[in-house]
Amino acid sequence: MSKKDCKLILALDLPDADSAFAMLGRLKGNLSWVKIGLQMYVKYGADFVRKVADMGFKIFLDLKLYDIPNTVASAVESLKDLPISMLTVHAGGGSDMMKAAAEAAARTNPNLSILAVTVLTSFDDDSLKATGVALPAAEQVGLLARLAEKSGVGGLVCSPLEVESLRKIISPKMLLVTPGVRPSGSDKNEQKRVMTPASSARAGSDFIVVGRPILRAEDPSIAALSINSELKSALEE
Ligand code: C5P
């Protein structure tokens, strides 16, 4: 049984800034981490990130960067004044790109962890093959996870169903951040391969990312509170 911590991150996927701030106002006290993705960042930019941080939240900026190493390193440097704690890049961008991102973060923002996304869950073996990747998705995830670790990034974004096998091939120091989590009894939405907060924590996730089960709950703060207590009791068992 894993005894380490597993924290909740809210995926702040809302249509506009007003509804995001209203939601965060309701959740204050029951939530520490917020994931800001492309939808919000493209629309509202750095100021939005600063305002969320000013409310006391830690920020995971999910931009999934993928470009030549120099451009990705420059993008990471451009984020140096932003109060962010995690930032995503695509592991498929290769070792030099991940290394450049990790080095740029270490140089300009030592509190920032670079996380690598392995294979998007929207891919299956066939659609991966159509892009020229002959390995089955599960093997490609393992290959990219090892490459990411060797390249010096701080962790991975992965499905909770991959955590147990990834933990066997990567160091316990690598953070594993898992979306695709659904409290038992809640709507799965279009997520197909899900695990509960408790089983994700027991498998070894360091952070779970949850959006709609909180955002669409009748009382979002009760939903967050109950996920937090599920995580706590799973790790105390
Ligand atoms: O609403 P829900 O809990 O499904 O939100 C999950 C969040 O995690 C969304 O922001 C989604 O884009 C993201 N995500 C995911 N599956 C992945 C990678 C990211 O659901 N494989």
PDB file of C-alpha atoms and ligand atoms in Angstrom:
ATOM      1  CA  MET A   1       0.000   0.000   0.000  1.00  0.00           C
ATOM      2  CA  SER A   2       1.334   3.389  -1.011  1.00  0.00           C
ATOM      3  CA  LYS A   3       1.519   5.845   1.881  1.00  0.00           C
ATOM      4  CA  LYS A   4       2.491   8.897  -0.092  1.00  0.00           C
ATOM      5  CA  ASP A   5       0.335  11.893  -0.691  1.00  0.00           C
ATOM      6  CA  CYS A   6      -2.153  12.234  -3.550  1.00  0.00           C
ATOM      7  CA  LYS A   7      -3.626  15.672  -4.192  1.00  0.00           C
ATOM      8  CA  LEU A   8      -6.658  16.884  -6.103  1.00  0.00           C
ATOM      9  CA  ILE A   9      -6.264  19.257  -9.075  1.00  0.00           C
ATOM     10  CA  LEU A  10      -9.393  20.909 -10.494  1.00  0.00           C
ATOM     11  CA  ALA A  11      -9.496  21.078 -14.316  1.00  0.00           C
ATOM     12  CA  LEU A  12     -10.790  24.630 -14.751  1.00  0.00           C
ATOM     13  CA  ASP A  13     -12.574  23.962 -18.040  1.00  0.00           C
ATOM     14  CA  LEU A  14     -15.235  26.666 -18.053  1.00  0.00           C
ATOM     15  CA  PRO A  15     -16.508  28.921 -20.838  1.00  0.00           C
ATOM     16  CA  ASP A  16     -15.361  32.262 -19.442  1.00  0.00           C
ATOM     17  CA  ALA A  17     -13.341  34.002 -16.745  1.00  0.00           C
ATOM     18  CA  ASP A  18     -16.377  35.159 -14.732  1.00  0.00           C
ATOM     19  CA  SER A  19     -17.667  31.635 -14.266  1.00  0.00           C
ATOM     20  CA  ALA A  20     -14.122  30.461 -13.458  1.00  0.00           C
ATOM     21  CA  PHE A  21     -13.677  33.056 -10.683  1.00  0.00           C
ATOM     22  CA  ALA A  22     -17.156  32.336  -9.311  1.00  0.00           C
ATOM     23  CA  MET A  23     -16.334  28.618  -9.208  1.00  0.00           C
ATOM     24  CA  LEU A  24     -12.961  29.206  -7.539  1.00  0.00           C
ATOM     25  CA  GLY A  25     -14.603  31.479  -4.967  1.00  0.00           C
ATOM     26  CA  ARG A  26     -16.922  28.620  -4.016  1.00  0.00           C
ATOM     27  CA  LEU A  27     -14.100  26.095  -3.851  1.00  0.00           C
ATOM     28  CA  LYS A  28     -11.614  28.107  -1.789  1.00  0.00           C
ATOM     29  CA  GLY A  29     -10.717  26.218   1.348  1.00  0.00           C
ATOM     30  CA  ASN A  30     -11.466  22.826  -0.218  1.00  0.00           C
ATOM     31  CA  LEU A  31      -8.978  22.995  -3.075  1.00  0.00           C
ATOM     32  CA  SER A  32      -5.299  23.945  -3.518  1.00  0.00           C
ATOM     33  CA  TRP A  33      -4.502  23.112  -7.151  1.00  0.00           C
ATOM     34  CA  VAL A  34      -6.025  24.284 -10.427  1.00  0.00           C
ATOM     35  CA  LYS A  35      -5.253  23.120 -13.970  1.00  0.00           C
ATOM     36  CA  ILE A  36      -5.524  25.877 -16.566  1.00  0.00           C
ATOM     37  CA  GLY A  37      -5.658  24.480 -20.094  1.00  0.00           C
ATOM     38  CA  LEU A  38      -5.529  25.841 -23.616  1.00  0.00           C
ATOM     39  CA  GLN A  39      -9.182  26.922 -23.634  1.00  0.00           C
ATOM     40  CA  MET A  40      -8.684  29.507 -20.880  1.00  0.00           C
ATOM     41  CA  TYR A  41      -5.047  30.363 -21.581  1.00  0.00           C
ATOM     42  CA  VAL A  42      -5.615  31.134 -25.257  1.00  0.00           C
ATOM     43  CA  LYS A  43      -8.570  33.360 -24.373  1.00  0.00           C
ATOM     44  CA  TYR A  44      -7.305  35.165 -21.267  1.00  0.00           C
ATOM     45  CA  GLY A  45      -3.519  34.665 -21.149  1.00  0.00           C
ATOM     46  CA  ALA A  46      -1.062  35.369 -18.383  1.00  0.00           C
ATOM     47  CA  ASP A  47      -3.246  37.859 -16.468  1.00  0.00           C
ATOM     48  CA  PHE A  48      -5.828  35.172 -15.877  1.00  0.00           C
ATOM     49  CA  VAL A  49      -3.165  32.823 -14.514  1.00  0.00           C
ATOM     50  CA  ARG A  50      -1.902  35.560 -12.160  1.00  0.00           C
ATOM     51  CA  LYS A  51      -5.410  36.287 -10.872  1.00  0.00           C
ATOM     52  CA  VAL A  52      -6.035  32.629 -10.114  1.00  0.00           C
ATOM     53  CA  ALA A  53      -2.674  32.426  -8.323  1.00  0.00           C
ATOM     54  CA  ASP A  54      -3.519  35.611  -6.382  1.00  0.00           C
ATOM     55  CA  MET A  55      -6.584  33.793  -5.024  1.00  0.00           C
ATOM     56  CA  GLY A  56      -4.132  31.395  -3.376  1.00  0.00           C
ATOM     57  CA  PHE A  57      -4.235  28.474  -5.821  1.00  0.00           C
ATOM     58  CA  LYS A  58      -1.240  26.557  -7.165  1.00  0.00           C
ATOM     59  CA  ILE A  59      -1.256  26.365 -10.936  1.00  0.00           C
ATOM     60  CA  PHE A  60      -0.741  23.508 -13.369  1.00  0.00           C
ATOM     61  CA  LEU A  61      -0.532  25.124 -16.820  1.00  0.00           C
ATOM     62  CA  ASP A  62      -1.498  22.469 -19.379  1.00  0.00           C
ATOM     63  CA  LEU A  63      -0.174  23.855 -22.665  1.00  0.00           C
ATOM     64  CA  LYS A  64       1.234  20.571 -24.074  1.00  0.00           C
ATOM     65  CA  LEU A  65       4.118  22.307 -25.838  1.00  0.00           C
ATOM     66  CA  TYR A  66       5.596  20.603 -28.928  1.00  0.00           C
ATOM     67  CA  ASP A  67       8.122  22.355 -31.185  1.00  0.00           C
ATOM     68  CA  ILE A  68      11.846  22.443 -31.899  1.00  0.00           C
ATOM     69  CA  PRO A  69      13.935  22.461 -28.684  1.00  0.00           C
ATOM     70  CA  ASN A  70      14.987  26.111 -28.977  1.00  0.00           C
ATOM     71  CA  THR A  71      11.396  27.326 -29.414  1.00  0.00           C
ATOM     72  CA  VAL A  72      10.095  25.257 -26.488  1.00  0.00           C
ATOM     73  CA  ALA A  73      12.950  26.442 -24.261  1.00  0.00           C
ATOM     74  CA  SER A  74      12.160  30.058 -25.240  1.00  0.00           C
ATOM     75  CA  ALA A  75       8.470  29.515 -24.483  1.00  0.00           C
ATOM     76  CA  VAL A  76       9.350  28.138 -21.026  1.00  0.00           C
ATOM     77  CA  GLU A  77      11.596  31.165 -20.462  1.00  0.00           C
ATOM     78  CA  SER A  78       8.767  33.470 -21.527  1.00  0.00           C
ATOM     79  CA  LEU A  79       6.682  31.994 -18.715  1.00  0.00           C
ATOM     80  CA  LYS A  80       9.336  32.774 -16.119  1.00  0.00           C
ATOM     81  CA  ASP A  81       7.393  35.504 -14.317  1.00  0.00           C
ATOM     82  CA  LEU A  82       4.219  33.449 -14.096  1.00  0.00           C
ATOM     83  CA  PRO A  83       3.396  31.808 -10.750  1.00  0.00           C
ATOM     84  CA  ILE A  84       3.042  28.286 -12.181  1.00  0.00           C
ATOM     85  CA  SER A  85       4.172  25.032 -10.560  1.00  0.00           C
ATOM     86  CA  MET A  86       3.651  22.522 -13.408  1.00  0.00           C
ATOM     87  CA  LEU A  87       3.759  22.831 -17.191  1.00  0.00           C
ATOM     88  CA  THR A  88       3.177  20.147 -19.835  1.00  0.00           C
ATOM     89  CA  VAL A  89       5.142  19.299 -22.981  1.00  0.00           C
ATOM     90  CA  HIS A  90       4.631  16.387 -25.401  1.00  0.00           C
ATOM     91  CA  ALA A  91       7.092  13.538 -24.860  1.00  0.00           C
ATOM     92  CA  GLY A  92       6.739  12.878 -28.621  1.00  0.00           C
ATOM     93  CA  GLY A  93       8.702  16.105 -29.170  1.00  0.00           C
ATOM     94  CA  GLY A  94      11.775  14.040 -28.321  1.00  0.00           C
ATOM     95  CA  SER A  95      14.579  13.933 -25.825  1.00  0.00           C
ATOM     96  CA  ASP A  96      16.307  17.158 -26.900  1.00  0.00           C
ATOM     97  CA  MET A  97      13.055  19.081 -26.662  1.00  0.00           C
ATOM     98  CA  MET A  98      12.169  17.733 -23.200  1.00  0.00           C
ATOM     99  CA  LYS A  99      15.729  18.358 -22.002  1.00  0.00           C
ATOM    100  CA  ALA A 100      15.610  21.926 -23.321  1.00  0.00           C
ATOM    101  CA  ALA A 101      12.299  22.504 -21.513  1.00  0.00           C
ATOM    102  CA  ALA A 102      13.566  21.034 -18.231  1.00  0.00           C
ATOM    103  CA  GLU A 103      16.798  23.049 -18.397  1.00  0.00           C
ATOM    104  CA  ALA A 104      14.955  26.266 -19.219  1.00  0.00           C
ATOM    105  CA  ALA A 105      12.654  25.699 -16.233  1.00  0.00           C
ATOM    106  CA  ALA A 106      15.583  24.968 -13.905  1.00  0.00           C
ATOM    107  CA  ARG A 107      17.309  28.145 -15.095  1.00  0.00           C
ATOM    108  CA  THR A 108      14.384  30.536 -14.986  1.00  0.00           C
ATOM    109  CA  ASN A 109      11.804  29.105 -12.598  1.00  0.00           C
ATOM    110  CA  PRO A 110      13.258  26.454 -10.262  1.00  0.00           C
ATOM    111  CA  ASN A 111       9.841  25.851  -8.654  1.00  0.00           C
ATOM    112  CA  LEU A 112       8.402  24.739 -11.984  1.00  0.00           C
ATOM    113  CA  SER A 113       8.108  21.015 -12.791  1.00  0.00           C
ATOM    114  CA  ILE A 114       7.953  20.052 -16.448  1.00  0.00           C
ATOM    115  CA  LEU A 115       5.545  17.162 -17.041  1.00  0.00           C
ATOM    116  CA  ALA A 116       5.540  15.075 -20.219  1.00  0.00           C
ATOM    117  CA  VAL A 117       2.392  13.823 -21.905  1.00  0.00           C
ATOM    118  CA  THR A 118       3.090  10.413 -23.489  1.00  0.00           C
ATOM    119  CA  VAL A 119       0.348   9.203 -25.871  1.00  0.00           C
ATOM    120  CA  LEU A 120      -2.893  11.189 -25.911  1.00  0.00           C
ATOM    121  CA  THR A 121      -5.772   8.994 -24.767  1.00  0.00           C
ATOM    122  CA  SER A 122      -7.606   9.958 -27.959  1.00  0.00           C
ATOM    123  CA  PHE A 123      -5.193   7.614 -29.821  1.00  0.00           C
ATOM    124  CA  ASP A 124      -5.711   3.876 -30.149  1.00  0.00           C
ATOM    125  CA  ASP A 125      -3.307   1.392 -31.771  1.00  0.00           C
ATOM    126  CA  ASP A 126      -4.756   1.989 -35.246  1.00  0.00           C
ATOM    127  CA  SER A 127      -4.733   5.781 -35.188  1.00  0.00           C
ATOM    128  CA  LEU A 128      -1.191   5.681 -33.788  1.00  0.00           C
ATOM    129  CA  LYS A 129      -0.140   3.376 -36.637  1.00  0.00           C
ATOM    130  CA  ALA A 130      -1.628   5.843 -39.123  1.00  0.00           C
ATOM    131  CA  THR A 131       0.894   8.413 -37.841  1.00  0.00           C
ATOM    132  CA  GLY A 132       3.760   5.990 -38.471  1.00  0.00           C
ATOM    133  CA  VAL A 133       4.092   4.667 -34.912  1.00  0.00           C
ATOM    134  CA  ALA A 134       4.163   0.869 -35.230  1.00  0.00           C
ATOM    135  CA  LEU A 135       4.207   0.051 -31.490  1.00  0.00           C
ATOM    136  CA  PRO A 136       0.893  -0.569 -29.702  1.00  0.00           C
ATOM    137  CA  ALA A 137      -0.172   2.462 -27.613  1.00  0.00           C
ATOM    138  CA  ALA A 138       0.667   0.784 -24.283  1.00  0.00           C
ATOM    139  CA  GLU A 139       4.253   0.047 -25.384  1.00  0.00           C
ATOM    140  CA  GLN A 140       4.651   3.526 -26.841  1.00  0.00           C
ATOM    141  CA  VAL A 141       3.572   4.983 -23.463  1.00  0.00           C
ATOM    142  CA  GLY A 142       6.334   2.974 -21.728  1.00  0.00           C
ATOM    143  CA  LEU A 143       8.933   3.956 -24.307  1.00  0.00           C
ATOM    144  CA  LEU A 144       8.088   7.664 -24.059  1.00  0.00           C
ATOM    145  CA  ALA A 145       7.919   7.500 -20.246  1.00  0.00           C
ATOM    146  CA  ARG A 146      11.493   6.152 -20.086  1.00  0.00           C
ATOM    147  CA  LEU A 147      12.642   8.755 -22.604  1.00  0.00           C
ATOM    148  CA  ALA A 148      10.990  11.512 -20.554  1.00  0.00           C
ATOM    149  CA  GLU A 149      12.713  10.393 -17.377  1.00  0.00           C
ATOM    150  CA  LYS A 150      16.124  10.211 -19.098  1.00  0.00           C
ATOM    151  CA  SER A 151      15.536  13.701 -20.504  1.00  0.00           C
ATOM    152  CA  GLY A 152      15.211  15.152 -17.018  1.00  0.00           C
ATOM    153  CA  VAL A 153      11.542  16.126 -16.797  1.00  0.00           C
ATOM    154  CA  GLY A 154       9.882  15.971 -13.385  1.00  0.00           C
ATOM    155  CA  GLY A 155       6.920  13.765 -14.160  1.00  0.00           C
ATOM    156  CA  LEU A 156       4.294  12.420 -16.511  1.00  0.00           C
ATOM    157  CA  VAL A 157       0.637  12.913 -17.261  1.00  0.00           C
ATOM    158  CA  CYS A 158      -0.941   9.492 -17.729  1.00  0.00           C
ATOM    159  CA  SER A 159      -4.098   7.460 -17.333  1.00  0.00           C
ATOM    160  CA  PRO A 160      -4.622   6.106 -13.797  1.00  0.00           C
ATOM    161  CA  LEU A 161      -4.733   2.672 -15.471  1.00  0.00           C
ATOM    162  CA  GLU A 162      -1.106   3.134 -16.554  1.00  0.00           C
ATOM    163  CA  VAL A 163       0.222   4.174 -13.140  1.00  0.00           C
ATOM    164  CA  GLU A 164       0.986   0.721 -11.789  1.00  0.00           C
ATOM    165  CA  SER A 165       2.960  -0.406 -14.852  1.00  0.00           C
ATOM    166  CA  LEU A 166       4.759   2.938 -15.177  1.00  0.00           C
ATOM    167  CA  ARG A 167       5.790   2.837 -11.516  1.00  0.00           C
ATOM    168  CA  LYS A 168       7.665  -0.398 -12.315  1.00  0.00           C
ATOM    169  CA  ILE A 169       9.831   1.240 -14.977  1.00  0.00           C
ATOM    170  CA  ILE A 170      10.393   4.790 -13.714  1.00  0.00           C
ATOM    171  CA  SER A 171      11.829   6.245 -10.531  1.00  0.00           C
ATOM    172  CA  PRO A 172       9.488   6.975  -7.593  1.00  0.00           C
ATOM    173  CA  LYS A 173      10.703  10.578  -7.832  1.00  0.00           C
ATOM    174  CA  MET A 174       8.817  11.083 -11.107  1.00  0.00           C
ATOM    175  CA  LEU A 175       5.446  12.730 -10.445  1.00  0.00           C
ATOM    176  CA  LEU A 176       2.468  10.925 -11.959  1.00  0.00           C
ATOM    177  CA  VAL A 177      -0.507  13.166 -12.662  1.00  0.00           C
ATOM    178  CA  THR A 178      -3.678  11.414 -13.758  1.00  0.00           C
ATOM    179  CA  PRO A 179      -6.867  12.700 -15.391  1.00  0.00           C
ATOM    180  CA  GLY A 180      -9.595  10.160 -16.216  1.00  0.00           C
ATOM    181  CA  VAL A 181     -10.745   9.967 -12.584  1.00  0.00           C
ATOM    182  CA  ARG A 182     -14.384   9.583 -11.592  1.00  0.00           C
ATOM    183  CA  PRO A 183     -15.808   9.320  -8.051  1.00  0.00           C
ATOM    184  CA  SER A 184     -17.913   6.161  -7.876  1.00  0.00           C
ATOM    185  CA  GLY A 185     -21.465   6.774  -9.006  1.00  0.00           C
ATOM    186  CA  SER A 186     -20.648   9.918 -10.988  1.00  0.00           C
ATOM    187  CA  ASP A 187     -21.186  10.383 -14.721  1.00  0.00           C
ATOM    188  CA  LYS A 188     -18.184   9.190 -16.773  1.00  0.00           C
ATOM    189  CA  ASN A 189     -18.949  11.767 -19.512  1.00  0.00           C
ATOM    190  CA  GLU A 190     -16.954  10.644 -22.571  1.00  0.00           C
ATOM    191  CA  GLN A 191     -14.064   9.293 -20.429  1.00  0.00           C
ATOM    192  CA  LYS A 192     -13.969   5.556 -21.088  1.00  0.00           C
ATOM    193  CA  ARG A 193     -11.100   4.183 -19.050  1.00  0.00           C
ATOM    194  CA  VAL A 194     -11.558   5.663 -15.576  1.00  0.00           C
ATOM    195  CA  MET A 195     -10.594   4.885 -11.992  1.00  0.00           C
ATOM    196  CA  THR A 196     -11.949   6.263  -8.723  1.00  0.00           C
ATOM    197  CA  PRO A 197      -9.932   8.777  -6.665  1.00  0.00           C
ATOM    198  CA  ALA A 198      -9.205   6.078  -4.054  1.00  0.00           C
ATOM    199  CA  SER A 199      -7.951   3.486  -6.537  1.00  0.00           C
ATOM    200  CA  SER A 200      -5.855   6.097  -8.395  1.00  0.00           C
ATOM    201  CA  ALA A 201      -4.239   7.116  -5.104  1.00  0.00           C
ATOM    202  CA  ARG A 202      -3.582   3.511  -4.111  1.00  0.00           C
ATOM    203  CA  ALA A 203      -2.075   2.765  -7.533  1.00  0.00           C
ATOM    204  CA  GLY A 204       0.479   5.533  -6.933  1.00  0.00           C
ATOM    205  CA  SER A 205      -0.815   8.749  -8.540  1.00  0.00           C
ATOM    206  CA  ASP A 206       0.690  11.871  -6.983  1.00  0.00           C
ATOM    207  CA  PHE A 207      -2.090  14.101  -8.297  1.00  0.00           C
ATOM    208  CA  ILE A 208      -5.504  13.396  -9.780  1.00  0.00           C
ATOM    209  CA  VAL A 209      -7.125  15.844 -12.205  1.00  0.00           C
ATOM    210  CA  VAL A 210     -10.905  16.118 -11.968  1.00  0.00           C
ATOM    211  CA  GLY A 211     -13.115  18.511 -13.922  1.00  0.00           C
ATOM    212  CA  ARG A 212     -16.779  17.903 -14.625  1.00  0.00           C
ATOM    213  CA  PRO A 213     -17.633  15.810 -11.530  1.00  0.00           C
ATOM    214  CA  ILE A 214     -16.813  18.954  -9.502  1.00  0.00           C
ATOM    215  CA  LEU A 215     -17.731  21.698 -11.978  1.00  0.00           C
ATOM    216  CA  ARG A 216     -21.168  20.207 -12.650  1.00  0.00           C
ATOM    217  CA  ALA A 217     -21.940  19.097  -9.098  1.00  0.00           C
ATOM    218  CA  GLU A 218     -24.923  20.639  -7.349  1.00  0.00           C
ATOM    219  CA  ASP A 219     -22.485  21.796  -4.675  1.00  0.00           C
ATOM    220  CA  PRO A 220     -18.915  21.861  -6.087  1.00  0.00           C
ATOM    221  CA  SER A 221     -17.306  22.410  -2.691  1.00  0.00           C
ATOM    222  CA  ILE A 222     -18.991  19.310  -1.250  1.00  0.00           C
ATOM    223  CA  ALA A 223     -17.862  17.341  -4.324  1.00  0.00           C
ATOM    224  CA  ALA A 224     -14.253  18.519  -3.806  1.00  0.00           C
ATOM    225  CA  LEU A 225     -14.438  17.858  -0.078  1.00  0.00           C
ATOM    226  CA  SER A 226     -15.664  14.326  -0.613  1.00  0.00           C
ATOM    227  CA  ILE A 227     -12.912  13.579  -3.190  1.00  0.00           C
ATOM    228  CA  ASN A 228     -10.323  14.908  -0.700  1.00  0.00           C
ATOM    229  CA  SER A 229     -11.655  12.712   2.082  1.00  0.00           C
ATOM    230  CA  GLU A 230     -11.734   9.696  -0.261  1.00  0.00           C
ATOM    231  CA  LEU A 231      -8.032  10.332  -1.106  1.00  0.00           C
ATOM    232  CA  LYS A 232      -7.138  10.743   2.561  1.00  0.00           C
ATOM    233  CA  SER A 233      -8.825   7.565   3.706  1.00  0.00           C
ATOM    234  CA  ALA A 234      -7.426   5.548   0.763  1.00  0.00           C
ATOM    235  CA  LEU A 235      -3.896   6.471   1.839  1.00  0.00           C
ATOM    236  CA  GLU A 236      -4.553   5.841   5.539  1.00  0.00           C
ATOM    237  CA  GLU A 237      -5.888   2.303   5.033  1.00  0.00           C
TER     238      GLU A 237
HETATM  239  O1  C5P B   1     -13.980  16.860 -16.822  1.00  0.00           O
HETATM  240  P1  C5P B   1     -12.884  15.838 -16.710  1.00  0.00           P
HETATM  241  O2  C5P B   1     -12.668  15.345 -15.297  1.00  0.00           O
HETATM  242  O3  C5P B   1     -13.017  14.714 -17.706  1.00  0.00           O
HETATM  243  O4  C5P B   1     -11.573  16.671 -17.097  1.00  0.00           O
HETATM  244  C1  C5P B   1     -10.324  16.065 -17.251  1.00  0.00           C
HETATM  245  C2  C5P B   1      -9.303  17.062 -17.660  1.00  0.00           C
HETATM  246  O5  C5P B   1      -8.079  16.365 -17.959  1.00  0.00           O
HETATM  247  C3  C5P B   1      -9.643  17.845 -18.925  1.00  0.00           C
HETATM  248  O6  C5P B   1      -9.026  19.139 -18.790  1.00  0.00           O
HETATM  249  C4  C5P B   1      -8.994  17.053 -20.032  1.00  0.00           C
HETATM  250  O7  C5P B   1      -8.618  17.831 -21.138  1.00  0.00           O
HETATM  251  C5  C5P B   1      -7.748  16.523 -19.331  1.00  0.00           C
HETATM  252  N1  C5P B   1      -7.216  15.286 -19.882  1.00  0.00           N
HETATM  253  C6  C5P B   1      -7.950  14.100 -19.982  1.00  0.00           C
HETATM  254  N2  C5P B   1      -7.376  12.970 -20.482  1.00  0.00           N
HETATM  255  C7  C5P B   1      -6.126  12.999 -20.872  1.00  0.00           C
HETATM  256  C8  C5P B   1      -5.374  14.165 -20.768  1.00  0.00           C
HETATM  257  C9  C5P B   1      -5.957  15.303 -20.271  1.00  0.00           C
HETATM  258  O8  C5P B   1      -9.092  14.045 -19.620  1.00  0.00           O
HETATM  259  N3  C5P B   1      -5.592  11.884 -21.331  1.00  0.00           N
END
